[in-house]
Amino acid sequence: MREHKLSFFDERTAPIDAIIIHSSAFAADKAIKTYEQAEVSAHYIIDLNGQIIRLVDEDKRAWHAGKSFWQGRTGLNNNSVGIEVCNLSLGQKAYDKRQIFALLRLCKHLMKKYHINKENVLGHSDIAPSRKADPGACFPWQYLAQHGIGVWYDLRDCQQVKETDEKKLLSAIGYDITDLTAAKWAFCRHYMPQIVPVDEDVRHLIEHPYPADFSFNSDDYLQILQAVAYKMKKI
Ligand SMILES: [Zn+2]
């Protein structure tokens, strides 16, 4: 595996139990230059051709998540491995198959090594919905879940869930609902990508990860919320 060591990390104070997936809007060499300028990092970056580059040793705390929240926990750099996957549209257009195969192998290896539950493989937008849109609506969560990485839903499970309050369901899944619109966007990018519009201006998307006026137009939204909450074993 290629290495390009970054010096932006510190010591973990919690064991690894999660994987956070990001996308970078550049090819790896340029992305690494931007990390060096911004003094941030991740543990791995997967280039456009599927090549994996190690940036920070797994036992160190890399600086990729920023202000983050999931299921009551904050500061997810501390307990996670951060993986960047290069995608010039920030995940709004398909990833290369070679990248996804490389990511699949890497995640399987990490999940086995650190006993990471599949529920704890998350996207940056899941844990920082008001600030981040990556890894984007074209990230293949459903495909990865079929291989035991992350969770997907079975719509029939909604019958098992009595809760119908949108906020309570999003919160039960793990989202920070301080900004409800942002949390809804993050949920849809992950579980209902077909209804998320593409922002052709990637720079705009980076600065404005979600429009304030998003109106949901799907009869399935509540049922999918319920089914995901059920799969997350949180309701
Ligand atoms: Zn990110």
mmCIF file of C-alpha atoms and ligand atoms in Angstrom:
data_model
loop_
_atom_site.group_PDB
_atom_site.id
_atom_site.type_symbol
_atom_site.label_atom_id
_atom_site.label_comp_id
_atom_site.label_asym_id
_atom_site.label_seq_id
_atom_site.Cartn_x
_atom_site.Cartn_y
_atom_site.Cartn_z
ATOM 1 C CA MET A 1 0.000 0.000 0.000
ATOM 2 C CA ARG A 2 1.260 3.482 -0.858
ATOM 3 C CA GLU A 3 1.911 5.825 2.057
ATOM 4 C CA HIS A 4 1.950 9.596 2.300
ATOM 5 C CA LYS A 5 2.217 10.352 5.983
ATOM 6 C CA LEU A 6 0.518 13.458 7.300
ATOM 7 C CA SER A 7 1.487 14.950 10.658
ATOM 8 C CA PHE A 8 -2.000 16.155 11.575
ATOM 9 C CA PHE A 9 -3.103 13.747 14.305
ATOM 10 C CA ASP A 10 -2.962 13.253 18.051
ATOM 11 C CA GLU A 11 -3.565 10.471 20.565
ATOM 12 C CA ARG A 12 -6.862 8.598 20.820
ATOM 13 C CA THR A 13 -8.555 8.399 24.224
ATOM 14 C CA ALA A 14 -11.142 5.796 23.169
ATOM 15 C CA PRO A 15 -10.967 2.505 21.283
ATOM 16 C CA ILE A 16 -11.880 2.329 17.594
ATOM 17 C CA ASP A 17 -15.500 1.292 17.065
ATOM 18 C CA ALA A 18 -16.624 3.214 13.971
ATOM 19 C CA ILE A 19 -15.695 3.993 10.370
ATOM 20 C CA ILE A 20 -16.482 7.407 8.876
ATOM 21 C CA ILE A 21 -16.597 7.640 5.095
ATOM 22 C CA HIS A 22 -15.890 10.907 3.296
ATOM 23 C CA SER A 23 -15.494 12.040 -0.247
ATOM 24 C CA SER A 24 -12.933 14.474 -1.554
ATOM 25 C CA ALA A 25 -13.753 16.568 -4.634
ATOM 26 C CA PHE A 26 -10.186 16.117 -5.941
ATOM 27 C CA ALA A 27 -7.906 13.291 -7.066
ATOM 28 C CA ALA A 28 -5.724 12.029 -4.213
ATOM 29 C CA ASP A 29 -2.543 14.042 -4.854
ATOM 30 C CA LYS A 30 -4.430 17.328 -4.935
ATOM 31 C CA ALA A 31 -6.649 16.299 -2.012
ATOM 32 C CA ILE A 32 -3.556 15.568 0.086
ATOM 33 C CA LYS A 33 -2.192 19.039 -0.727
ATOM 34 C CA THR A 34 -5.436 20.596 0.509
ATOM 35 C CA TYR A 35 -5.218 18.577 3.746
ATOM 36 C CA GLU A 36 -1.656 19.825 4.251
ATOM 37 C CA GLN A 37 -2.802 23.405 3.755
ATOM 38 C CA ALA A 38 -5.810 23.042 6.046
ATOM 39 C CA GLU A 39 -3.931 20.877 8.596
ATOM 40 C CA VAL A 40 -6.510 18.103 8.524
ATOM 41 C CA SER A 41 -6.201 14.417 7.770
ATOM 42 C CA ALA A 42 -7.848 11.012 7.460
ATOM 43 C CA HIS A 43 -6.387 7.548 7.886
ATOM 44 C CA TYR A 44 -6.817 6.508 4.259
ATOM 45 C CA ILE A 45 -7.657 8.034 0.920
ATOM 46 C CA ILE A 46 -8.849 5.971 -2.042
ATOM 47 C CA ASP A 47 -7.826 7.566 -5.336
ATOM 48 C CA LEU A 48 -9.993 7.771 -8.465
ATOM 49 C CA ASN A 49 -8.428 4.531 -9.764
ATOM 50 C CA GLY A 50 -9.038 2.593 -6.528
ATOM 51 C CA GLN A 51 -5.510 2.845 -5.147
ATOM 52 C CA ILE A 52 -5.471 3.094 -1.341
ATOM 53 C CA ILE A 53 -3.003 5.514 0.266
ATOM 54 C CA ARG A 54 -2.337 5.457 4.012
ATOM 55 C CA LEU A 55 -2.093 8.929 5.538
ATOM 56 C CA VAL A 56 -2.208 8.364 9.314
ATOM 57 C CA ASP A 57 -1.630 5.222 11.402
ATOM 58 C CA GLU A 58 -4.878 3.709 12.646
ATOM 59 C CA ASP A 59 -3.860 3.931 16.303
ATOM 60 C CA LYS A 60 -3.665 7.740 16.055
ATOM 61 C CA ARG A 61 -6.607 10.148 16.054
ATOM 62 C CA ALA A 62 -6.820 11.684 12.567
ATOM 63 C CA TRP A 63 -8.626 14.986 12.059
ATOM 64 C CA HIS A 64 -11.413 14.302 9.571
ATOM 65 C CA ALA A 65 -14.792 14.504 11.281
ATOM 66 C CA GLY A 66 -14.695 17.959 12.901
ATOM 67 C CA LYS A 67 -17.661 18.912 15.065
ATOM 68 C CA SER A 68 -19.728 15.760 14.949
ATOM 69 C CA PHE A 69 -22.507 13.842 16.713
ATOM 70 C CA TRP A 70 -23.968 10.353 16.522
ATOM 71 C CA GLN A 71 -26.254 8.589 18.997
ATOM 72 C CA GLY A 72 -25.351 10.994 21.791
ATOM 73 C CA ARG A 73 -21.615 10.894 21.232
ATOM 74 C CA THR A 74 -19.606 13.873 20.008
ATOM 75 C CA GLY A 75 -16.133 14.282 18.551
ATOM 76 C CA LEU A 76 -16.142 11.145 16.429
ATOM 77 C CA ASN A 77 -12.492 11.471 15.415
ATOM 78 C CA ASN A 78 -11.693 9.867 18.735
ATOM 79 C CA ASN A 79 -13.279 6.482 18.074
ATOM 80 C CA SER A 80 -13.251 6.208 14.289
ATOM 81 C CA VAL A 81 -11.136 5.386 11.291
ATOM 82 C CA GLY A 82 -11.626 8.038 8.594
ATOM 83 C CA ILE A 83 -11.599 7.029 4.931
ATOM 84 C CA GLU A 84 -11.698 9.544 2.071
ATOM 85 C CA VAL A 85 -12.922 8.348 -1.316
ATOM 86 C CA CYS A 86 -12.098 10.676 -4.217
ATOM 87 C CA ASN A 87 -15.059 11.776 -6.340
ATOM 88 C CA LEU A 88 -14.899 14.955 -8.380
ATOM 89 C CA SER A 89 -18.617 15.683 -7.887
ATOM 90 C CA LEU A 90 -18.421 15.068 -4.130
ATOM 91 C CA GLY A 91 -20.401 11.870 -4.489
ATOM 92 C CA GLN A 92 -23.167 13.234 -6.671
ATOM 93 C CA LYS A 93 -22.034 11.084 -9.582
ATOM 94 C CA ALA A 94 -21.127 7.403 -9.483
ATOM 95 C CA TYR A 95 -17.958 6.172 -7.831
ATOM 96 C CA ASP A 96 -15.590 3.971 -9.835
ATOM 97 C CA LYS A 97 -16.104 0.248 -9.199
ATOM 98 C CA ARG A 98 -12.396 -0.127 -8.374
ATOM 99 C CA GLN A 99 -12.817 2.389 -5.563
ATOM 100 C CA ILE A 100 -15.795 0.569 -4.126
ATOM 101 C CA PHE A 101 -14.048 -2.830 -4.247
ATOM 102 C CA ALA A 102 -11.007 -1.302 -2.514
ATOM 103 C CA LEU A 103 -13.232 0.327 0.106
ATOM 104 C CA LEU A 104 -15.123 -2.908 0.650
ATOM 105 C CA ARG A 105 -11.912 -4.815 1.317
ATOM 106 C CA LEU A 106 -10.556 -2.103 3.611
ATOM 107 C CA CYS A 107 -13.788 -1.851 5.627
ATOM 108 C CA LYS A 108 -14.027 -5.633 6.014
ATOM 109 C CA HIS A 109 -10.447 -5.736 7.259
ATOM 110 C CA LEU A 110 -11.036 -2.892 9.765
ATOM 111 C CA MET A 111 -14.378 -4.258 10.990
ATOM 112 C CA LYS A 112 -12.786 -7.614 11.735
ATOM 113 C CA LYS A 113 -9.652 -6.149 13.303
ATOM 114 C CA TYR A 114 -11.507 -3.757 15.672
ATOM 115 C CA HIS A 115 -14.844 -5.604 16.043
ATOM 116 C CA ILE A 116 -16.724 -2.681 14.492
ATOM 117 C CA ASN A 117 -20.497 -3.183 14.233
ATOM 118 C CA LYS A 118 -22.013 -2.673 10.808
ATOM 119 C CA GLU A 119 -24.313 0.003 12.342
ATOM 120 C CA ASN A 120 -21.210 2.101 13.024
ATOM 121 C CA VAL A 121 -20.140 2.549 9.404
ATOM 122 C CA LEU A 122 -21.381 6.072 8.668
ATOM 123 C CA GLY A 123 -20.970 8.972 6.279
ATOM 124 C CA HIS A 124 -19.598 12.385 7.187
ATOM 125 C CA SER A 125 -22.999 13.927 6.403
ATOM 126 C CA ASP A 126 -24.630 11.529 8.882
ATOM 127 C CA ILE A 127 -22.500 12.803 11.766
ATOM 128 C CA ALA A 128 -22.273 16.475 10.690
ATOM 129 C CA PRO A 129 -25.487 17.096 8.721
ATOM 130 C CA SER A 130 -25.509 20.882 8.898
ATOM 131 C CA ARG A 131 -21.913 21.191 7.631
ATOM 132 C CA LYS A 132 -21.236 18.311 5.244
ATOM 133 C CA ALA A 133 -22.749 16.631 2.162
ATOM 134 C CA ASP A 134 -20.179 13.869 1.651
ATOM 135 C CA PRO A 135 -19.962 11.039 0.657
ATOM 136 C CA GLY A 136 -23.049 12.121 -1.324
ATOM 137 C CA ALA A 137 -26.190 10.586 -2.759
ATOM 138 C CA CYS A 138 -24.292 8.356 -5.217
ATOM 139 C CA PHE A 139 -22.337 6.613 -2.512
ATOM 140 C CA PRO A 140 -23.470 2.947 -2.782
ATOM 141 C CA TRP A 141 -24.689 2.364 0.777
ATOM 142 C CA GLN A 142 -27.178 -0.294 -0.295
ATOM 143 C CA TYR A 143 -24.540 -2.283 -2.154
ATOM 144 C CA LEU A 144 -22.085 -2.121 0.753
ATOM 145 C CA ALA A 145 -24.808 -3.156 3.206
ATOM 146 C CA GLN A 146 -25.387 -6.269 1.094
ATOM 147 C CA HIS A 147 -21.764 -7.086 1.958
ATOM 148 C CA GLY A 148 -22.192 -6.456 5.685
ATOM 149 C CA ILE A 149 -20.888 -2.881 5.723
ATOM 150 C CA GLY A 150 -23.361 -0.349 7.110
ATOM 151 C CA VAL A 151 -27.088 -1.057 7.293
ATOM 152 C CA TRP A 152 -29.883 -0.893 4.760
ATOM 153 C CA TYR A 153 -33.565 -1.237 5.445
ATOM 154 C CA ASP A 154 -36.302 -3.724 4.713
ATOM 155 C CA LEU A 155 -39.484 -1.721 4.189
ATOM 156 C CA ARG A 156 -41.588 -4.469 5.792
ATOM 157 C CA ASP A 157 -39.909 -3.703 9.142
ATOM 158 C CA CYS A 158 -41.868 -0.453 9.425
ATOM 159 C CA GLN A 159 -44.786 -2.525 10.669
ATOM 160 C CA GLN A 160 -42.735 -3.350 13.770
ATOM 161 C CA VAL A 161 -42.384 0.323 14.739
ATOM 162 C CA LYS A 162 -45.156 2.286 16.457
ATOM 163 C CA GLU A 163 -43.313 5.613 16.611
ATOM 164 C CA THR A 164 -44.446 8.050 13.917
ATOM 165 C CA ASP A 165 -42.734 11.243 15.064
ATOM 166 C CA GLU A 166 -40.122 12.195 12.470
ATOM 167 C CA LYS A 167 -37.840 13.927 14.998
ATOM 168 C CA LYS A 168 -37.916 11.003 17.401
ATOM 169 C CA LEU A 169 -37.152 8.534 14.621
ATOM 170 C CA LEU A 170 -34.224 10.551 13.239
ATOM 171 C CA SER A 171 -32.900 10.992 16.753
ATOM 172 C CA ALA A 172 -33.331 7.295 17.530
ATOM 173 C CA ILE A 173 -31.337 6.385 14.414
ATOM 174 C CA GLY A 174 -28.528 8.633 15.664
ATOM 175 C CA TYR A 175 -28.832 12.003 13.924
ATOM 176 C CA ASP A 176 -28.304 15.362 15.570
ATOM 177 C CA ILE A 177 -31.724 16.978 15.045
ATOM 178 C CA THR A 178 -30.738 20.462 16.260
ATOM 179 C CA ASP A 179 -31.130 21.457 12.604
ATOM 180 C CA LEU A 180 -34.009 19.239 11.513
ATOM 181 C CA THR A 181 -33.820 20.134 7.811
ATOM 182 C CA ALA A 182 -30.127 19.250 7.738
ATOM 183 C CA ALA A 183 -30.791 15.913 9.453
ATOM 184 C CA LYS A 184 -33.542 15.099 6.930
ATOM 185 C CA TRP A 185 -31.183 15.854 4.069
ATOM 186 C CA ALA A 186 -28.485 13.640 5.520
ATOM 187 C CA PHE A 187 -30.986 10.820 6.010
ATOM 188 C CA CYS A 188 -32.216 11.125 2.416
ATOM 189 C CA ARG A 189 -28.691 11.230 0.980
ATOM 190 C CA HIS A 190 -28.010 7.972 2.758
ATOM 191 C CA TYR A 191 -31.297 6.067 2.421
ATOM 192 C CA MET A 192 -33.368 7.791 -0.290
ATOM 193 C CA PRO A 193 -30.719 9.027 -2.746
ATOM 194 C CA GLN A 194 -33.138 8.901 -5.685
ATOM 195 C CA ILE A 195 -35.012 11.966 -4.403
ATOM 196 C CA VAL A 196 -31.937 14.120 -3.742
ATOM 197 C CA PRO A 197 -31.324 16.689 -6.500
ATOM 198 C CA VAL A 198 -27.816 17.137 -7.941
ATOM 199 C CA ASP A 199 -26.027 20.434 -7.315
ATOM 200 C CA GLU A 200 -23.872 20.950 -10.422
ATOM 201 C CA ASP A 201 -21.781 23.549 -8.604
ATOM 202 C CA VAL A 202 -19.633 21.426 -6.291
ATOM 203 C CA ARG A 203 -18.037 24.458 -4.623
ATOM 204 C CA HIS A 204 -21.530 25.717 -3.771
ATOM 205 C CA LEU A 205 -22.417 22.311 -2.375
ATOM 206 C CA ILE A 206 -19.326 22.332 -0.143
ATOM 207 C CA GLU A 207 -20.293 25.727 1.253
ATOM 208 C CA HIS A 208 -24.049 25.041 1.386
ATOM 209 C CA PRO A 209 -24.519 21.313 2.015
ATOM 210 C CA TYR A 210 -28.322 21.535 1.982
ATOM 211 C CA PRO A 211 -30.964 23.991 0.753
ATOM 212 C CA ALA A 212 -33.335 25.348 3.371
ATOM 213 C CA ASP A 213 -36.403 24.763 1.220
ATOM 214 C CA PHE A 214 -36.119 21.050 0.548
ATOM 215 C CA SER A 215 -39.608 19.619 0.302
ATOM 216 C CA PHE A 216 -40.010 15.882 0.542
ATOM 217 C CA ASN A 217 -42.238 14.306 -1.958
ATOM 218 C CA SER A 218 -42.240 10.676 -1.071
ATOM 219 C CA ASP A 219 -44.964 8.548 0.441
ATOM 220 C CA ASP A 220 -42.298 6.162 1.691
ATOM 221 C CA TYR A 221 -40.328 8.643 3.809
ATOM 222 C CA LEU A 222 -41.950 7.829 7.164
ATOM 223 C CA GLN A 223 -41.893 4.083 6.536
ATOM 224 C CA ILE A 224 -38.230 4.167 5.540
ATOM 225 C CA LEU A 225 -37.434 6.172 8.683
ATOM 226 C CA GLN A 226 -39.193 3.525 10.751
ATOM 227 C CA ALA A 227 -37.512 0.654 8.924
ATOM 228 C CA VAL A 228 -34.021 2.169 9.345
ATOM 229 C CA ALA A 229 -34.643 2.824 13.055
ATOM 230 C CA TYR A 230 -35.660 -0.811 13.397
ATOM 231 C CA LYS A 231 -32.527 -2.028 11.607
ATOM 232 C CA MET A 232 -30.350 0.202 13.800
ATOM 233 C CA LYS A 233 -31.835 -1.718 16.770
ATOM 234 C CA LYS A 234 -32.680 1.610 18.351
ATOM 235 C CA ILE A 235 -36.454 1.422 18.488
HETATM 236 ZN ZN ZN B 1 -15.871 14.660 4.917
#
